[in-house]
Short mmCIF file of C-alpha atoms in Angstrom, two decimals:
data_model
loop_
_atom_site.label_atom_id
_atom_site.label_comp_id
_atom_site.label_asym_id
_atom_site.label_seq_id
_atom_site.Cartn_x
_atom_site.Cartn_y
_atom_site.Cartn_z
CA UNK A 247 132.52 -2.91 -74.63
CA UNK A 248 131.59 0.81 -74.76
CA UNK A 249 128.22 0.24 -73.08
CA UNK A 250 127.30 3.56 -71.49
CA UNK A 251 123.77 2.62 -70.38
CA UNK A 252 123.27 0.57 -67.23
CA UNK A 253 119.79 -0.42 -68.43
CA UNK A 254 121.31 -1.90 -71.57
CA UNK A 255 124.07 -3.61 -69.57
CA UNK A 256 121.68 -5.40 -67.21
CA UNK A 257 119.36 -6.26 -70.08
CA UNK A 258 122.23 -8.02 -71.84
CA UNK A 259 123.27 -9.78 -68.65
CA UNK A 260 119.88 -11.51 -68.58
CA UNK A 261 121.14 -13.69 -71.43
CA UNK A 262 123.67 -15.16 -68.99
CA UNK A 263 121.25 -15.85 -66.12
CA UNK A 264 122.04 -19.57 -66.29
CA UNK A 265 125.78 -18.94 -65.85
CA UNK A 266 125.17 -16.25 -63.17
CA UNK A 267 122.18 -17.39 -61.08
CA UNK A 268 123.05 -15.02 -58.23
CA UNK A 269 123.27 -11.88 -60.34
CA UNK A 270 122.46 -8.82 -58.22
CA UNK A 271 120.05 -6.08 -59.25
CA UNK A 272 121.05 -2.75 -60.74
CA UNK A 273 120.30 -0.95 -57.46
CA UNK A 274 122.48 -3.37 -55.48
CA UNK A 275 125.22 -2.98 -58.08
CA UNK A 276 125.28 0.81 -57.74
CA UNK A 277 125.16 0.68 -53.93
CA UNK A 278 128.13 -1.70 -53.78
CA UNK A 279 130.05 0.27 -56.38
CA UNK A 280 129.72 3.48 -54.37
CA UNK A 281 130.69 1.65 -51.19
CA UNK A 282 133.84 0.11 -52.69
CA UNK A 283 135.07 2.99 -54.88
CA UNK A 284 137.91 3.84 -52.46
CA UNK A 285 139.01 0.21 -52.55
CA UNK A 286 139.32 -0.07 -56.31
CA UNK A 287 140.97 3.34 -56.49
CA UNK A 288 143.58 1.97 -54.04
CA UNK A 289 144.02 -1.07 -56.28
CA UNK A 290 144.32 1.17 -59.35
CA UNK A 291 147.14 3.16 -57.76
CA UNK A 292 149.05 -0.03 -56.98
CA UNK A 293 148.68 -1.15 -60.60
CA UNK A 294 149.87 2.26 -61.86
CA UNK A 295 152.96 2.14 -59.60
CA UNK A 296 153.66 -1.38 -60.85
CA UNK A 297 153.89 -0.13 -64.45
CA UNK A 298 156.00 3.01 -63.88
CA UNK A 299 156.59 3.69 -60.22
CA UNK A 300 159.94 5.44 -60.76
CA UNK A 301 158.71 8.09 -63.20
CA UNK A 302 160.34 11.53 -63.03
CA UNK A 303 158.43 13.30 -65.81
CA UNK A 304 154.68 13.86 -65.84
CA UNK A 305 152.00 15.64 -67.87
CA UNK A 306 149.00 17.51 -66.48
CA UNK A 307 145.79 18.63 -68.16
CA UNK A 308 142.05 19.03 -67.57
CA UNK A 309 138.95 17.74 -69.35
CA UNK A 310 135.42 19.22 -69.22
CA UNK A 311 132.76 16.87 -67.80
CA UNK A 312 129.30 18.12 -68.71
CA UNK A 313 126.39 17.04 -66.49
CA UNK A 314 123.54 18.68 -68.43
CA UNK A 315 122.81 21.24 -71.11
CA UNK A 316 122.96 24.93 -70.27
CA UNK A 317 119.19 25.23 -70.68
CA UNK A 318 118.68 22.75 -67.82
CA UNK A 319 121.41 24.09 -65.52
CA UNK A 320 118.98 26.04 -63.32
CA UNK A 321 116.98 22.85 -62.67
CA UNK A 322 119.97 20.58 -61.98
CA UNK A 323 119.81 19.12 -58.45
CA UNK A 324 123.26 17.54 -58.46
CA UNK A 325 125.27 18.78 -55.47
CA UNK A 326 122.25 20.54 -53.94
CA UNK A 327 123.24 19.40 -50.44
CA UNK A 328 126.86 20.52 -50.79
CA UNK A 329 127.13 23.86 -52.56
CA UNK A 330 130.95 23.96 -52.41
CA UNK A 331 131.26 20.94 -54.71
CA UNK A 332 128.18 21.49 -56.88
CA UNK A 333 128.59 21.73 -60.68
CA UNK A 334 129.15 25.20 -62.11
CA UNK A 335 129.37 27.09 -65.39
CA UNK A 336 132.69 26.75 -67.18
CA UNK A 337 134.32 27.65 -70.47
CA UNK A 338 135.54 25.07 -73.01
CA UNK A 339 138.34 26.83 -74.87
CA UNK A 340 138.88 24.14 -77.53
CA UNK A 341 135.29 24.53 -78.76
CA UNK A 342 134.81 28.19 -77.76
CA UNK A 343 131.66 27.48 -75.76
CA UNK A 344 130.33 27.37 -72.21
CA UNK A 345 129.15 24.24 -70.42
CA UNK A 346 127.71 23.24 -67.05
CA UNK A 347 129.48 20.60 -64.99
CA UNK A 348 132.91 19.75 -63.67
CA UNK A 349 136.55 19.58 -64.70
CA UNK A 350 138.53 16.35 -64.59
CA UNK A 351 142.17 17.06 -63.74
CA UNK A 352 144.75 14.32 -64.30
CA UNK A 353 148.49 13.72 -64.09
CA UNK A 354 150.09 10.92 -66.08
CA UNK A 355 153.61 9.71 -66.79
CA UNK A 356 155.25 9.75 -70.21
CA UNK A 357 154.19 6.14 -70.71
CA UNK A 358 150.54 7.16 -70.37
CA UNK A 359 149.76 5.75 -66.91
CA UNK A 360 147.50 8.04 -64.88
CA UNK A 361 148.94 8.51 -61.39
CA UNK A 362 146.64 11.14 -59.92
CA UNK A 363 143.35 12.81 -60.77
CA UNK A 364 140.60 14.88 -59.21
CA UNK A 365 137.37 16.65 -60.12
CA UNK A 366 136.44 20.25 -59.42
CA UNK A 367 133.54 22.49 -60.42
CA UNK A 368 133.97 23.87 -63.93
CA UNK A 369 134.62 27.42 -62.73
CA UNK A 370 137.71 26.43 -60.71
CA UNK A 371 140.91 27.44 -62.49
CA UNK A 372 143.44 24.72 -63.37
CA UNK A 373 146.09 26.41 -61.23
CA UNK A 374 144.14 25.56 -58.07
CA UNK A 375 144.55 21.85 -58.77
CA UNK A 376 148.31 22.29 -59.05
CA UNK A 377 148.39 23.63 -55.50
CA UNK A 378 147.43 20.14 -54.29
CA UNK A 379 149.98 18.39 -56.48
CA UNK A 380 152.81 19.10 -54.06
CA UNK A 381 151.22 16.77 -51.52
CA UNK A 382 151.52 13.82 -53.92
CA UNK A 383 154.62 14.51 -56.05
CA UNK A 384 158.14 15.78 -55.41
CA UNK A 385 161.50 16.16 -57.20
CA UNK A 386 160.08 15.75 -60.70
CA UNK A 387 159.12 17.71 -63.83
CA UNK A 388 155.50 18.34 -64.85
CA UNK A 389 154.52 19.54 -68.33
CA UNK A 390 151.34 21.57 -68.79
CA UNK A 391 149.72 23.93 -71.28
CA UNK A 392 149.29 27.71 -71.05
CA UNK A 393 146.46 27.35 -68.53
CA UNK A 394 149.11 26.63 -65.87
CA UNK A 395 151.19 29.77 -66.44
CA UNK A 396 151.89 31.32 -63.03
CA UNK A 397 155.28 32.57 -61.88
CA UNK A 398 154.16 32.40 -58.25
CA UNK A 399 152.93 28.81 -58.56
CA UNK A 400 156.07 27.74 -60.41
CA UNK A 401 158.29 29.19 -57.71
CA UNK A 402 156.22 27.67 -54.91
CA UNK A 403 156.29 24.16 -56.39
CA UNK A 404 160.04 24.26 -56.96
CA UNK A 405 161.00 25.75 -53.58
CA UNK A 406 158.68 23.56 -51.50
CA UNK A 407 158.92 20.09 -53.09
CA UNK A 408 161.34 20.41 -56.02
CA UNK A 409 158.73 20.22 -58.79
CA UNK A 410 159.74 21.86 -62.08
CA UNK A 411 156.61 23.14 -63.83
CA UNK A 412 157.23 23.44 -67.57
CA UNK A 413 154.66 25.42 -69.58
CA UNK A 414 154.85 27.10 -73.02
CA UNK A 415 155.19 30.88 -73.10
CA UNK A 416 152.55 33.21 -74.50
CA UNK A 417 153.48 35.19 -77.59
CA UNK A 418 153.07 38.54 -75.83
CA UNK A 419 155.25 37.70 -72.81
CA UNK A 420 158.34 39.88 -72.40
CA UNK A 421 160.61 37.06 -71.26
CA UNK A 422 159.31 34.65 -73.90
CA UNK A 423 161.63 31.81 -74.90
CA UNK A 424 161.26 29.17 -77.63
CA UNK A 425 159.34 26.12 -76.45
CA UNK A 426 161.47 22.99 -76.12
CA UNK A 427 159.92 20.65 -78.71
CA UNK A 428 160.26 17.43 -76.64
CA UNK A 429 158.11 19.10 -73.95
CA UNK A 430 155.33 19.68 -76.47
CA UNK A 431 155.47 16.08 -77.67
CA UNK A 432 155.50 14.75 -74.11
CA UNK A 433 152.47 16.82 -73.12
CA UNK A 434 150.39 15.21 -75.88
CA UNK A 435 150.45 11.98 -73.89
CA UNK A 436 147.77 13.22 -71.47
CA UNK A 437 145.69 14.51 -74.38
CA UNK A 438 145.82 11.04 -75.94
CA UNK A 439 144.60 9.54 -72.66
CA UNK A 440 141.62 11.88 -72.59
CA UNK A 441 140.84 11.02 -76.20
CA UNK A 442 140.87 7.30 -75.38
CA UNK A 443 138.65 7.83 -72.33
CA UNK A 444 136.20 9.73 -74.53
CA UNK A 445 136.33 7.25 -77.40
CA UNK A 446 136.24 3.86 -75.71
CA UNK A 447 134.90 4.69 -72.26
CA UNK A 448 132.60 7.57 -73.30
CA UNK A 449 133.67 9.52 -70.22
CA UNK A 450 131.82 12.64 -71.38
CA UNK A 451 128.46 10.82 -71.26
CA UNK A 452 127.23 10.22 -67.72
CA UNK A 453 123.66 9.75 -66.56
CA UNK A 454 124.24 10.12 -62.83
CA UNK A 455 121.75 12.13 -60.83
CA UNK A 456 123.92 12.72 -57.79
CA UNK A 457 127.49 13.89 -57.37
CA UNK A 458 128.59 10.65 -55.66
CA UNK A 459 127.24 8.61 -58.57
CA UNK A 460 129.05 10.77 -61.12
CA UNK A 461 132.36 10.57 -59.26
CA UNK A 462 131.98 6.80 -58.89
CA UNK A 463 131.43 6.39 -62.62
CA UNK A 464 134.48 8.50 -63.43
CA UNK A 465 136.65 6.51 -60.99
CA UNK A 466 135.38 3.26 -62.50
CA UNK A 467 136.19 4.30 -66.06
CA UNK A 468 139.69 5.49 -65.20
CA UNK A 469 140.29 2.28 -63.23
CA UNK A 470 139.14 0.16 -66.17
CA UNK A 471 141.42 2.17 -68.45
CA UNK A 472 144.39 1.47 -66.15
CA UNK A 473 143.55 -2.26 -65.99
CA UNK A 474 143.60 -2.50 -69.79
CA UNK A 475 146.99 -0.78 -69.80
CA UNK A 476 148.23 -3.32 -67.26
CA UNK A 477 146.98 -6.24 -69.38
CA UNK A 478 149.08 -4.90 -72.26
CA UNK A 479 151.99 -4.35 -69.89
CA UNK A 480 152.13 -7.95 -68.60
CA UNK A 481 151.72 -9.25 -72.17
CA UNK A 482 154.67 -7.08 -73.31
CA UNK A 483 152.59 -5.02 -75.71
CA UNK A 484 152.36 -1.21 -76.05
CA UNK A 485 150.23 -0.18 -73.09
CA UNK A 486 148.57 2.60 -75.04
CA UNK A 487 146.71 0.20 -77.34
CA UNK A 488 143.85 -0.33 -74.89
CA UNK A 489 141.34 -1.33 -77.58
CA UNK A 490 143.42 -4.41 -78.36
CA UNK A 491 144.10 -5.42 -74.74
CA UNK A 492 141.36 -8.07 -74.58
CA UNK A 493 141.77 -9.38 -78.12
#
């Protein structure tokens, strides 16, 4: 329903107090959501495997998650108790600007189902996320953009777990080869997912005050996105049309 405010959500739920006499408070809702986030992430993974568990080709990309404006970065208390995972200053290349927050990294299949994701501070390079990929994937091909160019990483992934990392070459590279057009088209699948998460689930707008609350909200939105895909899947409709899943 694209409701990004919990105050608005619980205000609307008051209209259904007769149908839901035992409705919990907003504080209880958030406490239970944080407590059960590992459970519904486990359920989400089972749903994703149900839709395309035998996938051999994947796409990887990252999405900036801003927590506050740059002017308020020095006063942000998110992650104050754990400096290693606190938000940081990052660069948003698509808009040529800096931001303060995190990066959402995700891997999805060609059908659009997200199989793995993680969040890192904004100043962590995308290549560092790929170093953890080999613990979840093997014997497959992963398509990424130029942010994942690394001969050392490519060799390590292939020699250790059989992952073929396919990235486009830079124009000034000596061993540059023409980019295989199907790779470019396949990689747009993950970009479409991020666009849908921004459009329908407003993933870029989060009002969490603590890191755990932010991560829980991100997990919830990605899980809801996967559930809508599954509804389309069992109804034999294109799973990418998530806006029409409940119609």
